[in-house]
Short mmCIF file of C-alpha atoms and ligand atoms in Angstrom, two decimals:
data_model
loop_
_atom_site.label_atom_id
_atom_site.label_comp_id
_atom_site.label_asym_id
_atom_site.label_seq_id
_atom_site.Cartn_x
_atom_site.Cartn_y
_atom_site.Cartn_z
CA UNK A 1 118.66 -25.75 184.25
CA UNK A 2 115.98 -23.95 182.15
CA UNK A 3 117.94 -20.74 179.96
CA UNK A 4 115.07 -18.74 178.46
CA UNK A 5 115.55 -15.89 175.66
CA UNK A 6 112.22 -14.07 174.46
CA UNK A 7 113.37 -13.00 170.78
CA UNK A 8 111.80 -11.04 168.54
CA UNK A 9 112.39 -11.67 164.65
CA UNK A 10 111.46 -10.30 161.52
CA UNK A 11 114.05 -12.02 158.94
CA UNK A 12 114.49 -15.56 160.70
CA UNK A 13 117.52 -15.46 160.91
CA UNK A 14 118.04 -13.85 164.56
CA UNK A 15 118.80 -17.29 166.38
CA UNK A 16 121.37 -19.01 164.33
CA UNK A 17 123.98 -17.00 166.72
CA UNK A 18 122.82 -18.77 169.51
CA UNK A 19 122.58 -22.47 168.14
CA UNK A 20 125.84 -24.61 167.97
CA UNK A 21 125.87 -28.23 166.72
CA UNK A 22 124.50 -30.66 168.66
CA UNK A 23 122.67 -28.22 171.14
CA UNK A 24 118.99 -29.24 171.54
CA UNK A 25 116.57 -26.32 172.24
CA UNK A 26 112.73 -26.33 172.43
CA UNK A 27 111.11 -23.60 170.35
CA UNK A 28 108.09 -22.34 171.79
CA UNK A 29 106.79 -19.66 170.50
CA UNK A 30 104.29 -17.17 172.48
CA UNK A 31 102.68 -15.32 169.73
CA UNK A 32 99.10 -16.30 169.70
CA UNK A 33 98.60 -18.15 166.30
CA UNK A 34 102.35 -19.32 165.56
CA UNK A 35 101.87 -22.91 167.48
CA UNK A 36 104.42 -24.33 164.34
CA UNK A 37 107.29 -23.43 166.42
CA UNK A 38 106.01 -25.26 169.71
CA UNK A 39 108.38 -28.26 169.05
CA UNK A 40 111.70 -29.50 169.82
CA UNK A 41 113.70 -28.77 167.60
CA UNK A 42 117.96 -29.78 166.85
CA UNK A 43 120.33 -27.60 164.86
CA UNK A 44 119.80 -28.96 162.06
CA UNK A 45 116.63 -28.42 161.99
CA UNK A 46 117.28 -24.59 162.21
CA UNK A 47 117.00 -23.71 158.33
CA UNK A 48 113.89 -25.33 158.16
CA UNK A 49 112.23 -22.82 161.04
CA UNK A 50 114.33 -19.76 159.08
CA UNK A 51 112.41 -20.37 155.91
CA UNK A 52 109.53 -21.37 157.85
CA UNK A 53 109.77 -17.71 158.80
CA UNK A 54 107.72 -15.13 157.63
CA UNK A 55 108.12 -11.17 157.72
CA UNK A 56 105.69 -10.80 160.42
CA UNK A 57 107.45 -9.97 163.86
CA UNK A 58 107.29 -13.23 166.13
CA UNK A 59 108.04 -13.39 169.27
CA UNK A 60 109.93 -16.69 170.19
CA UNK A 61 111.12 -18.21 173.75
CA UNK A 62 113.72 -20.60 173.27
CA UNK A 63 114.30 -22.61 176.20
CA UNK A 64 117.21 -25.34 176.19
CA UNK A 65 116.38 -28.74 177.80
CA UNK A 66 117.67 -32.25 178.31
CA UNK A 67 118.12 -34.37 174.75
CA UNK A 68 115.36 -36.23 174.50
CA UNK A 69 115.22 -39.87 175.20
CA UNK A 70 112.08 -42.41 173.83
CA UNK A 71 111.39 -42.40 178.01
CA UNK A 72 111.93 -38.43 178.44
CA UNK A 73 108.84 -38.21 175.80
CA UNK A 74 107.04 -41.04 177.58
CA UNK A 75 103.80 -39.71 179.50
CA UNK A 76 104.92 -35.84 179.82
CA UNK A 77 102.08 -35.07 181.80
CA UNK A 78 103.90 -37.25 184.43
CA UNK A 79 105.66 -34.54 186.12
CA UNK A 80 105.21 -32.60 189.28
CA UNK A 81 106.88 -29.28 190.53
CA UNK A 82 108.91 -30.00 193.63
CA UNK A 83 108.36 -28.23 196.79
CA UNK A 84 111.19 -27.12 198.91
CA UNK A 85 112.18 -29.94 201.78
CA UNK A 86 110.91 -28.48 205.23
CA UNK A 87 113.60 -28.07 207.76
CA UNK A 88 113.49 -30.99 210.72
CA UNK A 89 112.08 -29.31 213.83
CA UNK A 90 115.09 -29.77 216.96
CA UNK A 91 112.86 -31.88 219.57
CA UNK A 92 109.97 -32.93 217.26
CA UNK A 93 109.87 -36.78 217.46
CA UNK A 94 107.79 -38.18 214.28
CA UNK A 95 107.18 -41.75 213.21
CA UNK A 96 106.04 -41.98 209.71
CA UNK A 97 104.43 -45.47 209.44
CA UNK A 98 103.56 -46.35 205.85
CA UNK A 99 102.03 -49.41 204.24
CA UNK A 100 103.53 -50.99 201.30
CA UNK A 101 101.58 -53.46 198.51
CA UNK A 102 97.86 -53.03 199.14
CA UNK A 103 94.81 -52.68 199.17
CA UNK A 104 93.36 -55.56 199.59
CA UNK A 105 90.10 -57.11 200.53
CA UNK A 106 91.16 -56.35 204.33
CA UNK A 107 92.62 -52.85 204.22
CA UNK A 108 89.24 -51.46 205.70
CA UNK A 109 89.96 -53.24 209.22
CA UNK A 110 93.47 -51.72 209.22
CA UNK A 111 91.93 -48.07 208.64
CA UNK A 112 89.15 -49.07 211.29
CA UNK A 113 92.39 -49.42 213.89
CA UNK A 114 94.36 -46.32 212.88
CA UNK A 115 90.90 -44.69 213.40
CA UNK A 116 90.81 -45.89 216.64
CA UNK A 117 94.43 -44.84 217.24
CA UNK A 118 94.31 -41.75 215.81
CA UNK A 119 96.87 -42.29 212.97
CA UNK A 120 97.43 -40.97 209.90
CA UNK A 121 99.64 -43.09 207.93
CA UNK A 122 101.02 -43.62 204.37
CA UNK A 123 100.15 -46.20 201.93
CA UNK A 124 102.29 -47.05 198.59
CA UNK A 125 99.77 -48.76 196.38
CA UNK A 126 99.55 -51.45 194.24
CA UNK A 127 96.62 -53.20 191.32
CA UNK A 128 97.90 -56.61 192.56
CA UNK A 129 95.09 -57.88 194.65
CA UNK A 130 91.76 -56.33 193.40
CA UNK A 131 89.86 -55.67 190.31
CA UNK A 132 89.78 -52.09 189.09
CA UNK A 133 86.66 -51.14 190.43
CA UNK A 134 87.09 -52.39 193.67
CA UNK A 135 90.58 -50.86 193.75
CA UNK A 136 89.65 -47.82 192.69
CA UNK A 137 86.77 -47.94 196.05
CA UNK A 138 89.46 -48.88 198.37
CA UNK A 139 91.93 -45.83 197.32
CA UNK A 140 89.32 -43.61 197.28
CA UNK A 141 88.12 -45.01 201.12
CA UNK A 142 91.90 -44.70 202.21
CA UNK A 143 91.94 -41.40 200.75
CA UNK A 144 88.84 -39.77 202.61
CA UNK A 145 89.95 -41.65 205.41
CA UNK A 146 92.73 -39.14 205.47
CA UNK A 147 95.75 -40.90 204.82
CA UNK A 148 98.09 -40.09 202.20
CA UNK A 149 98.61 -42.28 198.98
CA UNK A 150 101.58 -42.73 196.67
CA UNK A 151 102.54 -45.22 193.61
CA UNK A 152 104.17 -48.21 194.53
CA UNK A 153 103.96 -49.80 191.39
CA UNK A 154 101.01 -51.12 189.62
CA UNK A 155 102.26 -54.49 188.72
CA UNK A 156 104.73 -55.22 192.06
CA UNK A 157 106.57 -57.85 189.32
CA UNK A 158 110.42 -57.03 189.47
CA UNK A 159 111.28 -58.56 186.26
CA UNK A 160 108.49 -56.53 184.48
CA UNK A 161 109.36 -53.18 186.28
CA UNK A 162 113.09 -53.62 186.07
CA UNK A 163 113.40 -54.71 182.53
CA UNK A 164 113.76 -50.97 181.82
CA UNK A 165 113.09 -47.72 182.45
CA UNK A 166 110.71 -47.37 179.93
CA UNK A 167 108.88 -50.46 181.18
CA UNK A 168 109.23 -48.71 185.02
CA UNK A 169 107.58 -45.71 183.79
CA UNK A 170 105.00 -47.02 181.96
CA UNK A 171 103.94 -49.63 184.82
CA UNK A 172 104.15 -46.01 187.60
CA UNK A 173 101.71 -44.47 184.73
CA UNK A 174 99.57 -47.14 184.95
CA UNK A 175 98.98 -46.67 188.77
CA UNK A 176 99.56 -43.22 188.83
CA UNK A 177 96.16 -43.03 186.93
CA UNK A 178 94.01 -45.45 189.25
CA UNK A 179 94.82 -43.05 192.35
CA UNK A 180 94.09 -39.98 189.74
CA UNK A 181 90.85 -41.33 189.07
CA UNK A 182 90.10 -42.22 192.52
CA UNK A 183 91.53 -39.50 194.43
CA UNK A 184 90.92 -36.20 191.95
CA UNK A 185 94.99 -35.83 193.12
CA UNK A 186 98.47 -37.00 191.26
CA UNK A 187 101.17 -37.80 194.30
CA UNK A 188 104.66 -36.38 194.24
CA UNK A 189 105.93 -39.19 196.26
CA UNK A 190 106.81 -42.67 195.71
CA UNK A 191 108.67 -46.05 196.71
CA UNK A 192 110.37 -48.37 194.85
CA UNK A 193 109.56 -52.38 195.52
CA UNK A 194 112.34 -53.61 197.26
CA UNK A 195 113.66 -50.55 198.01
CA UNK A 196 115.69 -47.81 196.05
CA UNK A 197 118.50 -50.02 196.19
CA UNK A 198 117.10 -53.49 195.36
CA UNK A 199 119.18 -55.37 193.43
CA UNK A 200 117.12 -56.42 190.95
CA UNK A 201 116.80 -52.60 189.71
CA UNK A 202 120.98 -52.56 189.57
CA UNK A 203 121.26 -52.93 185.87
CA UNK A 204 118.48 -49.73 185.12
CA UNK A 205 119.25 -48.10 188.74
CA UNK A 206 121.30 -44.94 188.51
CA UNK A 207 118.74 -44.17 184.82
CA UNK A 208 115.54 -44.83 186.95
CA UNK A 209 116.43 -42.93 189.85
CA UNK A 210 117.46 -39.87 187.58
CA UNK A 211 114.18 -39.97 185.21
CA UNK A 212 111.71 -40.32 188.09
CA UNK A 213 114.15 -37.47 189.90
CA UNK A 214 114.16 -35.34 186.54
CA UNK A 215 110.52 -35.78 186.57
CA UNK A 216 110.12 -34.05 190.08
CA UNK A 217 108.99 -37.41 191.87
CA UNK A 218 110.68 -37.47 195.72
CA UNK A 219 110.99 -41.36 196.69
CA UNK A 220 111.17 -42.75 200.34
CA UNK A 221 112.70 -45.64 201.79
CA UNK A 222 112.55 -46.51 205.40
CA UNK A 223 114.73 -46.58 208.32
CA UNK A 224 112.36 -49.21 210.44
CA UNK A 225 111.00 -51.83 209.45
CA UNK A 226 108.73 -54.38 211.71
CA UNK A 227 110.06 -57.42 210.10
CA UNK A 228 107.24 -59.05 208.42
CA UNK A 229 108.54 -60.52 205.63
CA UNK A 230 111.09 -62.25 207.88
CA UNK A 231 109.27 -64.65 210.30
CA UNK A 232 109.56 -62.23 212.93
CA UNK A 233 106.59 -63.67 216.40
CA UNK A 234 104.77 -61.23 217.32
CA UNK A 235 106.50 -60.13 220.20
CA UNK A 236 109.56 -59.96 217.99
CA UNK A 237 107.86 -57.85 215.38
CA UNK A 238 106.70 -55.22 217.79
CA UNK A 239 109.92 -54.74 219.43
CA UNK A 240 111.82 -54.45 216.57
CA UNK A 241 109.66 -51.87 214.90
CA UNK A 242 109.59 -49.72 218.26
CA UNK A 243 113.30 -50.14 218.42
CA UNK A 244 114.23 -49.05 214.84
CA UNK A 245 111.85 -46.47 214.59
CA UNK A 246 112.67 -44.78 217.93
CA UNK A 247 116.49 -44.74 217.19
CA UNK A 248 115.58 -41.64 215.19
CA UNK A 249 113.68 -38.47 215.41
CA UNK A 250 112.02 -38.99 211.98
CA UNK A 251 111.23 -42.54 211.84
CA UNK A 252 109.80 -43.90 208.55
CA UNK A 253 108.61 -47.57 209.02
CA UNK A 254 108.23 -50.12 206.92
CA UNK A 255 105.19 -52.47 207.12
CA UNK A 256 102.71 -54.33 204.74
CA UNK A 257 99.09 -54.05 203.65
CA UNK A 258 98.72 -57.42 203.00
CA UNK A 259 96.33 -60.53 203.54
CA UNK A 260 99.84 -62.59 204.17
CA UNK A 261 101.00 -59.67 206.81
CA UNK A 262 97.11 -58.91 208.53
CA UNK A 263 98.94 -59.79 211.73
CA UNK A 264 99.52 -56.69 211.79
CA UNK A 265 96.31 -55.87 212.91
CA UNK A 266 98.18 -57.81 216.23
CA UNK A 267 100.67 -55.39 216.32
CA UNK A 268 100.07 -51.92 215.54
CA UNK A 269 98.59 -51.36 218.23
CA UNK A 270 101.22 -51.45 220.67
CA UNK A 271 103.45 -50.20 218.31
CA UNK A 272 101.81 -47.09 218.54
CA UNK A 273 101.25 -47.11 221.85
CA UNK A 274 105.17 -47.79 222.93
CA UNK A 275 105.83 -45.32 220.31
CA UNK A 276 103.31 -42.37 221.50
CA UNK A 277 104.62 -43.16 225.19
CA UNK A 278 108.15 -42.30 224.13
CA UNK A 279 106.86 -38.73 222.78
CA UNK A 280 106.67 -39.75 219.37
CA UNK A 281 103.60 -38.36 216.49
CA UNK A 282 102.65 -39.59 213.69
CA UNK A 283 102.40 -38.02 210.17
CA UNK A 284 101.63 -38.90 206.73
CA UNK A 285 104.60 -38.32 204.23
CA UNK A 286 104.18 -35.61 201.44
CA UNK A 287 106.86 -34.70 199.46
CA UNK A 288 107.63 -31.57 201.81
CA UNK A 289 109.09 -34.17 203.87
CA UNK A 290 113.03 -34.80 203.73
CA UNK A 291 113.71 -38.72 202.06
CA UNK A 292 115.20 -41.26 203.58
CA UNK A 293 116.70 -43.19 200.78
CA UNK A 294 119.24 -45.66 200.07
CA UNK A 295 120.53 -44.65 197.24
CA UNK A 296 120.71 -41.10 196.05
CA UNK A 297 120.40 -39.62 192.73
CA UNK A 298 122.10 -35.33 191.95
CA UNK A 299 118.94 -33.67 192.11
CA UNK A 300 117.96 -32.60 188.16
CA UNK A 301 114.87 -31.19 188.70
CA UNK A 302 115.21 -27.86 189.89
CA UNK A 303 114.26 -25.92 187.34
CA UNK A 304 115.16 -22.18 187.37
CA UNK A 305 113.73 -19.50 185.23
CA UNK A 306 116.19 -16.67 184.31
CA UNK A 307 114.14 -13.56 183.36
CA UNK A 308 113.07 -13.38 179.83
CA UNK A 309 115.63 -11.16 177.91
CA UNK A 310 114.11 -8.79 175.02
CA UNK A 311 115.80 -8.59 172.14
CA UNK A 312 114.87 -5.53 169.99
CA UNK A 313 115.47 -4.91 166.02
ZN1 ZN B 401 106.44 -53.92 197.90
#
């Protein structure tokens, strides 16, 4: 919740009504050469901007905000404005299939067969398994390929991304960045390794989910998943991901962009097929799209503005 006053003072001392202890409020001011007050600023800090004050007639928007934490102030260009969810259409059957922890050496083959399928798809990205210029090719191929791309993390390492949330958000920066410079675009979306419930996240969890939240990031779990990392045959893999996926309207599967997991070069393809024969489309995700998520943060980042209120004297 944003509260915005436009006041106009002459004397400085105008705003000390409006302060109490404690209350944190960003000064910014909108005159064109008075960029001293652009700060955050606490009460006690309020005599300082009174004598700071000249006679001239400023015009200041205060606007009160979250404290700040060392991780709020981390990277503030890391935001994004959230988009309304879109309503689920009554009789529209859509698989999102998405492709966690590449690229990799192989991920061209896997965009040759969703060519040849027809799929768009959605891939949460990682710097694990190439070098930064041949990870910055592959994005950029994925991306003019069509297909949507999202952080997963940069490093994938659980005790490195989990240690905080300050070490979270600086290892999401890191990627962030790679798909900015190959892409030209910042995603809104995202997905946590191991899901947004993992339980090596439990001790930072409910913090994490509310910065990257607060931040206007939308995350996605899945509610199908084709059993890769669990010794599933072939046969077994493509039955379960048909099955979980087509218990819902809005299926988001699970699979893996992986050398370890190119079987599923095996079995895509008639997991599309079974899939498309049972009415079913297929979509990228954007973050338009309602979550499915495992554990669920109050949303924070709705931000209203309240029109600007002029104060004469
Ligand atoms: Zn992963």
């Amino acid at each position: 919740m944003v509260v915005v006053f436009l006041i106009g003072f002459d004397s400085g001392t105008v705003c000390t009504v409006l302060l109490e202890q404690n209350d944190v409020f960003a000064f910014k001011s909108i005159s064109e050469d008075d960029s001293e007050y652009s700060n955050i600023y606490s009460s006690e800090t309020i005599t300082e901007i009174e004598n700071a004050t000249t006679n001239q007639t400023t015009t200041t928007e205060i606007t009160t905000i979250e404290p700040p934490t060392p991780v709020r102030n981390m990277y503030p260009d890391m935001t994004v404005e959230k988009v309304p969810f879109k309503e689920d259409v009554e009789g529209d059957k859509v698989v999102y299939i998405t492709f966690d922890d590449g690229p990799w050496e192989g991920t061209s083959q896997l965009l040759d067969l969703l060519d040849q399928y027809n799929v768009k798809a959605t891939f949460f990205v990682t710097a694990q398994y190439l070098e930064e210029d041949k990870l910055i090719d592959a994005l950029k191929e994925i991306h003019d390929r069509g297909h949507a791309i999202a952080v997963h993390t940069y490093s994938h390492d659980y005790d490195v991304i989990y240690s905080s949330v300050e070490s979270y958000v600086k290892d999401f920066h890191k990627m962030d960045d790679i798909i900015f410079r190959a892409t030209g675009e910042r995603s809104s979306i995202f997905r946590l390794p191991g899901g947004s419930n993992a339980k090596y996240s439990s001790d930072i969890r409910t913090d994490l989910l509310a910065e990257m939240n607060y931040r206007g990031f939308v995350y996605y779990d899945w509610n199908a998943y084709d059993g890769g990392c669990d010794n599933y045959s072939i046969d077994g893999m493509i039955s379960k991901a048909v099955r979980e996926a087509s218990a819902h309207d809005k299926g988001i599967l699970l699979m893996h962009d992986t050398k370890a997991q190119s079987f599923i070069l095996q079995t895509l393809p008639d997991i599309i097929s079974q899939l498309r024969s049972q009415g079913y489309r297929f979509d990228r995700l954007d973050a338009s799209v309602k979550p499915y998520q495992f554990e669920t943060v109050a949303d924070t980042s709705q931000v209203t503005t309240t029109p600007p209120i002029e104060i004469t004297n």
